[in-house]
Coordinates of C-alpha atoms and ligand atoms in Angstrom, one line a residue:
L1 CA 4.1 17.2 -9.5
S2 CA 3.8 19.4 -6.5
S3 CA 2.9 18.1 -3.2
T4 CA 0.2 20.6 -2.9
S5 CA -1.5 19.4 -6.1
L6 CA -1.9 16.1 -4.5
T7 CA -3.3 17.4 -1.3
A8 CA -5.6 20.0 -2.6
Q9 CA -7.7 17.2 -4.4
A10 CA -8.6 15.2 -1.4
A11 CA -11.8 15.4 0.5
T12 CA -11.8 17.4 3.8
E13 CA -14.2 15.1 5.7
M14 CA -13.6 11.6 7.0
P15 CA -16.1 9.3 5.0
V16 CA -18.0 7.3 7.3
I17 CA -18.4 3.4 6.9
P18 CA -21.1 3.1 4.3
E19 CA -24.3 1.1 4.9
V20 CA -24.0 -2.5 3.6
Q21 CA -25.8 -2.6 0.0
G22 CA -26.9 -5.7 -1.9
A23 CA -29.1 -8.7 -1.2
V24 CA -28.3 -11.8 1.0
V25 CA -26.3 -14.5 -0.9
Q26 CA -27.2 -18.3 -0.5
G27 CA -24.2 -20.4 0.2
D28 CA -24.3 -24.3 0.4
G29 CA -25.4 -24.4 4.2
D30 CA -21.9 -24.7 5.5
D31 CA -20.1 -22.1 7.6
Y32 CA -16.7 -20.5 6.9
T33 CA -14.1 -18.7 8.9
L34 CA -12.2 -16.1 7.0
K35 CA -9.0 -14.7 8.8
F36 CA -7.8 -11.5 7.2
S37 CA -4.4 -10.2 8.5
I38 CA -2.6 -6.9 7.4
G39 CA 0.7 -5.3 8.5
T40 CA -0.6 -1.9 9.4
T41 CA -2.2 -1.0 12.7
Q42 CA -5.8 -0.7 13.9
S43 CA -5.7 3.0 13.3
S44 CA -4.7 2.7 9.6
A45 CA -7.1 3.5 6.7
Q46 CA -6.5 0.0 5.8
Y47 CA -8.0 -1.6 8.9
R48 CA -11.1 0.7 8.5
G49 CA -11.5 -0.8 5.0
L50 CA -11.2 -4.2 6.5
E51 CA -14.1 -3.4 9.0
Y52 CA -16.2 -2.5 6.0
F53 CA -15.2 -5.7 4.3
E54 CA -16.2 -7.7 7.4
D55 CA -19.6 -6.1 7.6
I56 CA -20.4 -6.6 4.1
V57 CA -19.4 -10.3 4.0
E58 CA -21.0 -11.2 7.3
K59 CA -24.3 -9.4 6.5
R60 CA -24.7 -10.6 3.0
S61 CA -23.8 -14.2 4.1
E62 CA -26.1 -14.0 6.9
G63 CA -23.2 -14.9 9.2
H64 CA -22.3 -18.1 7.4
I65 CA -18.8 -16.4 6.7
Q66 CA -17.4 -15.3 9.9
V67 CA -14.5 -12.7 9.3
E68 CA -11.7 -12.3 11.8
L69 CA -9.5 -9.3 11.5
F70 CA -5.8 -9.1 12.6
H71 CA -3.6 -5.9 12.2
S72 CA -0.1 -4.9 13.1
A73 CA 1.3 -8.0 11.3
Q74 CA 0.0 -10.2 14.2
L75 CA -0.1 -13.1 11.9
G76 CA 3.1 -12.2 10.0
D77 CA 4.5 -9.5 7.9
D78 CA 3.6 -9.0 4.2
L79 CA 5.7 -11.9 3.0
Q80 CA 5.0 -14.3 5.9
A81 CA 1.0 -13.7 5.4
V82 CA 1.3 -14.4 1.8
S83 CA 3.3 -17.7 2.5
A84 CA 0.5 -18.6 5.0
L85 CA -2.2 -18.0 2.3
Q86 CA -0.3 -20.5 0.1
A87 CA 0.1 -23.1 2.9
G88 CA -3.7 -22.5 3.6
T89 CA -3.4 -21.4 7.3
L90 CA -4.6 -17.9 6.5
E91 CA -7.4 -17.0 4.2
M92 CA -6.7 -13.2 3.2
T93 CA -4.2 -10.5 3.4
A94 CA -3.6 -7.2 1.5
P95 CA 0.2 -6.5 1.3
S96 CA 2.1 -3.7 -0.5
T97 CA 3.0 -4.8 -4.1
S98 CA 6.6 -4.1 -3.4
P99 CA 7.7 -7.0 -1.4
L100 CA 6.0 -9.3 -3.9
V101 CA 8.3 -8.3 -6.8
S102 CA 10.4 -11.4 -6.1
M103 CA 7.3 -13.5 -7.0
F104 CA 5.7 -11.3 -9.6
P105 CA 8.4 -9.3 -11.5
Q106 CA 5.9 -7.1 -13.2
F107 CA 4.8 -5.5 -9.9
A108 CA 8.3 -3.7 -9.9
V109 CA 6.5 -1.1 -12.3
F110 CA 4.6 0.2 -9.3
D111 CA 8.1 1.0 -7.6
L112 CA 9.1 3.2 -10.4
P113 CA 9.7 6.8 -8.9
F114 CA 7.1 9.4 -9.9
L115 CA 5.1 7.1 -12.2
F116 CA 1.6 8.3 -11.0
P117 CA 1.1 12.0 -11.1
T118 CA -2.3 11.7 -9.3
P119 CA -4.2 9.1 -7.2
E120 CA -6.9 9.4 -9.9
V121 CA -4.4 8.0 -12.5
A122 CA -3.5 5.2 -10.3
D123 CA -7.2 4.3 -9.8
E124 CA -7.6 4.4 -13.5
V125 CA -4.8 2.0 -14.1
L126 CA -5.5 -0.4 -11.2
D127 CA -9.3 -0.7 -11.8
G128 CA -8.8 -0.8 -15.6
E129 CA -7.4 -3.2 -18.0
I130 CA -3.9 -3.0 -16.7
G131 CA -4.8 -3.8 -13.1
D132 CA -7.0 -6.7 -14.2
R133 CA -4.1 -8.1 -16.1
M134 CA -2.0 -7.8 -12.9
L135 CA -4.4 -9.5 -10.8
E136 CA -4.6 -12.4 -13.2
T137 CA -0.8 -12.7 -13.1
A138 CA -0.8 -12.7 -9.3
S139 CA -3.5 -15.6 -9.3
T140 CA -1.2 -18.3 -9.2
N141 CA 1.0 -20.5 -6.8
G142 CA -1.9 -20.9 -4.2
L143 CA -3.0 -17.3 -4.3
V144 CA -6.2 -15.6 -6.0
A145 CA -5.9 -11.9 -6.4
I146 CA -9.2 -10.0 -6.2
G147 CA -8.7 -6.3 -5.9
W148 CA -6.8 -3.1 -5.2
A149 CA -6.6 -0.7 -2.4
E150 CA -3.9 2.0 -1.6
N151 CA -1.0 2.2 0.6
G152 CA -0.5 5.6 -1.1
Y153 CA 2.2 8.1 -1.7
R154 CA 5.4 7.6 0.2
Q155 CA 7.2 10.3 2.3
L156 CA 10.8 10.3 3.5
T157 CA 11.3 10.6 7.2
N158 CA 14.7 10.7 9.2
S159 CA 16.0 11.4 12.7
K160 CA 19.0 13.7 11.6
Q161 CA 17.9 16.7 9.5
A162 CA 15.7 18.4 7.0
V163 CA 16.2 16.8 3.5
T164 CA 15.5 19.2 0.4
T165 CA 18.1 17.7 -2.0
P166 CA 19.6 14.4 -2.9
G167 CA 22.8 16.0 -1.3
D168 CA 21.2 16.0 2.1
L169 CA 20.9 12.2 2.1
G170 CA 24.6 11.5 2.0
G171 CA 25.3 8.5 4.2
L172 CA 21.8 8.6 5.8
K173 CA 20.8 4.8 6.7
V174 CA 17.4 4.4 5.2
R175 CA 15.2 1.4 5.7
T176 CA 13.6 0.3 2.4
M177 CA 11.1 -2.4 1.5
Q178 CA 12.5 -5.7 0.5
N179 CA 12.5 -4.8 -3.2
P180 CA 15.6 -4.1 -5.5
I181 CA 14.2 -0.9 -7.1
H182 CA 13.9 0.8 -3.8
L183 CA 17.3 -0.3 -3.0
D184 CA 18.5 1.4 -6.4
I185 CA 16.6 4.5 -5.6
W186 CA 18.1 5.2 -2.2
R187 CA 21.6 4.1 -3.4
T188 CA 21.4 6.4 -6.4
L189 CA 20.3 9.4 -4.2
G190 CA 23.3 8.8 -2.2
A191 CA 21.8 7.3 0.9
N192 CA 22.7 4.1 2.7
P193 CA 19.7 1.7 2.1
T194 CA 19.1 -1.4 4.3
P195 CA 16.0 -3.6 3.2
M196 CA 14.0 -4.8 6.1
S197 CA 10.6 -6.1 7.0
F198 CA 8.0 -3.6 8.1
A199 CA 7.4 -5.5 11.3
E200 CA 10.9 -4.7 12.4
L201 CA 11.0 -1.1 11.4
F202 CA 9.8 0.8 14.6
T203 CA 12.5 -0.9 16.8
A204 CA 15.3 -0.3 14.1
L205 CA 14.4 3.3 14.2
E206 CA 14.1 3.6 17.8
Q207 CA 17.5 1.9 18.3
G208 CA 19.3 3.9 15.5
V209 CA 19.9 0.8 13.5
V210 CA 18.6 3.0 10.6
D211 CA 18.2 6.7 10.5
G212 CA 15.2 7.0 8.3
Q213 CA 12.4 5.3 6.4
E214 CA 9.5 6.2 3.7
N215 CA 6.0 5.6 4.1
P216 CA 2.6 7.4 3.6
W217 CA 1.6 9.9 6.3
I218 CA -1.0 7.5 7.5
T219 CA 1.4 4.7 8.1
I220 CA 3.9 7.3 9.7
Q221 CA 1.5 8.3 12.2
S222 CA -0.4 5.0 12.8
S223 CA 3.0 3.3 13.5
K224 CA 4.1 6.1 15.7
F225 CA 7.2 6.7 13.6
N226 CA 7.0 10.3 14.2
E227 CA 8.1 9.5 18.0
V228 CA 11.5 8.6 16.7
Q229 CA 11.7 10.7 13.6
G230 CA 11.9 14.3 13.8
Y231 CA 12.0 15.3 10.1
A232 CA 10.0 14.5 7.0
T233 CA 10.1 15.6 3.5
E234 CA 6.9 15.4 1.5
S235 CA 8.6 13.7 -1.5
N236 CA 5.7 11.6 -2.9
H237 CA 8.3 9.5 -4.6
V238 CA 6.4 6.3 -5.1
Y239 CA 2.8 5.4 -5.0
T240 CA 2.2 2.0 -3.5
P241 CA -0.8 0.0 -4.1
F242 CA -2.1 -2.7 -1.8
I243 CA -3.3 -6.1 -3.5
T244 CA -6.1 -8.0 -1.9
L245 CA -5.2 -11.7 -1.9
V246 CA -7.1 -15.0 -1.1
S247 CA -5.7 -18.3 -0.3
E248 CA -6.5 -20.6 -3.2
R249 CA -7.1 -23.5 -0.9
F250 CA -9.9 -21.5 0.9
W251 CA -11.3 -20.1 -2.5
K252 CA -11.8 -23.6 -3.9
K253 CA -13.9 -24.4 -0.9
L254 CA -16.2 -21.5 -1.3
P255 CA -19.5 -21.8 -3.2
D256 CA -19.6 -19.6 -6.2
G257 CA -21.9 -17.3 -4.8
Y258 CA -19.6 -16.6 -1.8
Q259 CA -16.6 -16.2 -4.2
Q260 CA -18.7 -13.5 -5.9
L261 CA -19.7 -11.8 -2.5
V262 CA -16.0 -11.8 -1.3
T263 CA -14.9 -10.3 -4.6
E264 CA -17.6 -7.6 -4.5
A265 CA -16.7 -7.0 -0.9
S266 CA -13.1 -6.5 -1.7
Q267 CA -13.9 -4.0 -4.4
Q268 CA -16.1 -1.9 -2.2
M269 CA -13.4 -2.2 0.5
G270 CA -10.9 -0.9 -2.0
D271 CA -13.0 2.1 -3.1
Y272 CA -13.9 2.9 0.5
E273 CA -10.2 2.5 1.8
R274 CA -8.9 4.9 -0.9
E275 CA -11.4 7.4 0.1
V276 CA -10.5 7.1 3.7
S277 CA -6.8 7.2 2.9
R278 CA -6.9 10.3 0.9
S279 CA -8.8 12.4 3.4
M280 CA -6.9 11.1 6.3
N281 CA -3.7 11.9 4.5
V282 CA -4.4 15.6 4.5
Q283 CA -5.4 15.5 8.3
I284 CA -2.7 13.6 9.4
K285 CA -0.1 15.6 7.8
Q286 CA -1.3 18.6 9.8
E287 CA -1.4 16.5 12.9
L288 CA 2.0 15.5 12.5
I289 CA 3.1 19.2 12.2
D290 CA 1.1 20.1 15.2
E291 CA 2.8 17.3 17.1
G292 CA 6.2 18.9 16.4
M293 CA 7.4 16.9 13.1
K294 CA 9.4 19.4 10.8
I295 CA 7.9 18.7 7.5
T296 CA 9.7 20.0 4.3
E297 CA 7.4 20.5 1.3
L298 CA 9.5 20.5 -1.9
T299 CA 9.1 23.2 -4.6
P300 CA 8.5 21.9 -8.1
E301 CA 12.2 22.6 -8.9
Q302 CA 13.5 20.6 -5.9
V303 CA 11.1 17.7 -6.9
A304 CA 12.6 18.0 -10.5
T305 CA 16.0 17.6 -8.8
F306 CA 15.0 14.3 -7.3
Q307 CA 13.3 13.1 -10.5
N308 CA 16.5 14.0 -12.5
S309 CA 18.8 12.1 -10.2
L310 CA 16.6 9.1 -10.4
A311 CA 16.6 9.0 -14.3
P312 CA 19.2 6.3 -14.4
V313 CA 17.2 4.0 -12.2
Y314 CA 14.2 4.7 -14.5
D315 CA 16.1 3.9 -17.6
D316 CA 17.7 0.7 -16.1
W317 CA 14.5 -0.7 -14.8
R318 CA 12.5 0.3 -18.0
E319 CA 14.6 -2.2 -19.7
K320 CA 14.0 -4.9 -17.0
I321 CA 10.2 -4.4 -16.6
G322 CA 9.6 -4.1 -20.4
G323 CA 8.8 -0.6 -21.9
K324 CA 5.3 -1.5 -23.1
L325 CA 3.8 -1.8 -19.6
I326 CA 5.4 1.6 -18.6
D327 CA 4.1 3.2 -21.9
D328 CA 0.6 1.7 -21.3
I329 CA 0.6 3.4 -17.9
R330 CA 2.0 6.5 -19.1
A331 CA -0.7 6.8 -21.7
V332 CA -3.5 6.6 -19.1
S333 CA -2.2 9.9 -17.7
Q334 CA -1.9 11.7 -20.9
Ligands
TF8_401 C1 6.4 -0.9 4.1 C2 5.1 -0.9 3.6 C3 4.0 -1.3 4.7 C4 2.8 -2.2 4.1 C5 2.0 -3.0 5.4 C6 2.6 -2.5 6.8 O1 6.9 0.0 4.4 O2 4.7 0.4 3.0 O3 3.6 -0.2 5.3 O4 3.1 -3.1 3.2 O5 1.8 -4.1 5.1 O6 6.8 -2.0 4.4

């Protein structure tokens, strides 16, 4: 896997928000308010996806479902938003799968380093039988899981120095998501990892509580991490999906036609968001370079060094997650 092979496949032009297709859906005459909250900012690909979702749902319900969008963890970070769905105080959210591993252990598979060789393989897995099964697994405990989008390939940034080998990570304080595999990854690479909610991350970087973090280029720029992080490594070490979740309490109140509409809209949002994410990814990496960030692209040999160092993490978690699921995913890329 080379970083250039990932960027070369992406589109070069930013996809515009498509026209809403599909007929008006009849409900039961009642009006509904759907609050949809995410952790990324208003300039993220994810938020553009939400704007499309809002457009589809409002037009096709003729305004009987009013969608209200919240960004930047205004209604809570990933885990808090999920709790709000369970309590019925928020209708929808779309977190990274990683913080949800404590609830759904199988999601740990998405945190395995270098699992998805290309975005297209990720699409095939998530939009296929494996992804469907995962949505079913997550449709419990007050949640209904209805679709996938992408956070994307994660890149390492830090305030200290260029990182080209695991050796460069010695003692570096790296913020990780609240997820045991990510802790293992950075510990194994020799860094000093600290799990923390995304909502606290900018301040932690700014105040030097941590030296580095890892997230896709879009998130790095839309959350202004480059203002406090001078160095980045295009490591593509993990591909993180976003999962689209609905509060079961809200879901049960919706007439069937509206459940169908919200599901379709979430799938269209997911397809569009992934397109935007992939084209923005290329553009934003260049903008970060232009704005002065020192971005290190790894050679295939350097990527292999990281992969080899992480082999023990892979073996260890393979046992915990179950080899069958990993093999099924591997089979898709073969
Ligand atoms: C992380 C994740 C987040 C997303 C989003 C803010 O680093 O990658 O960027 O889950 O909700 O915590």
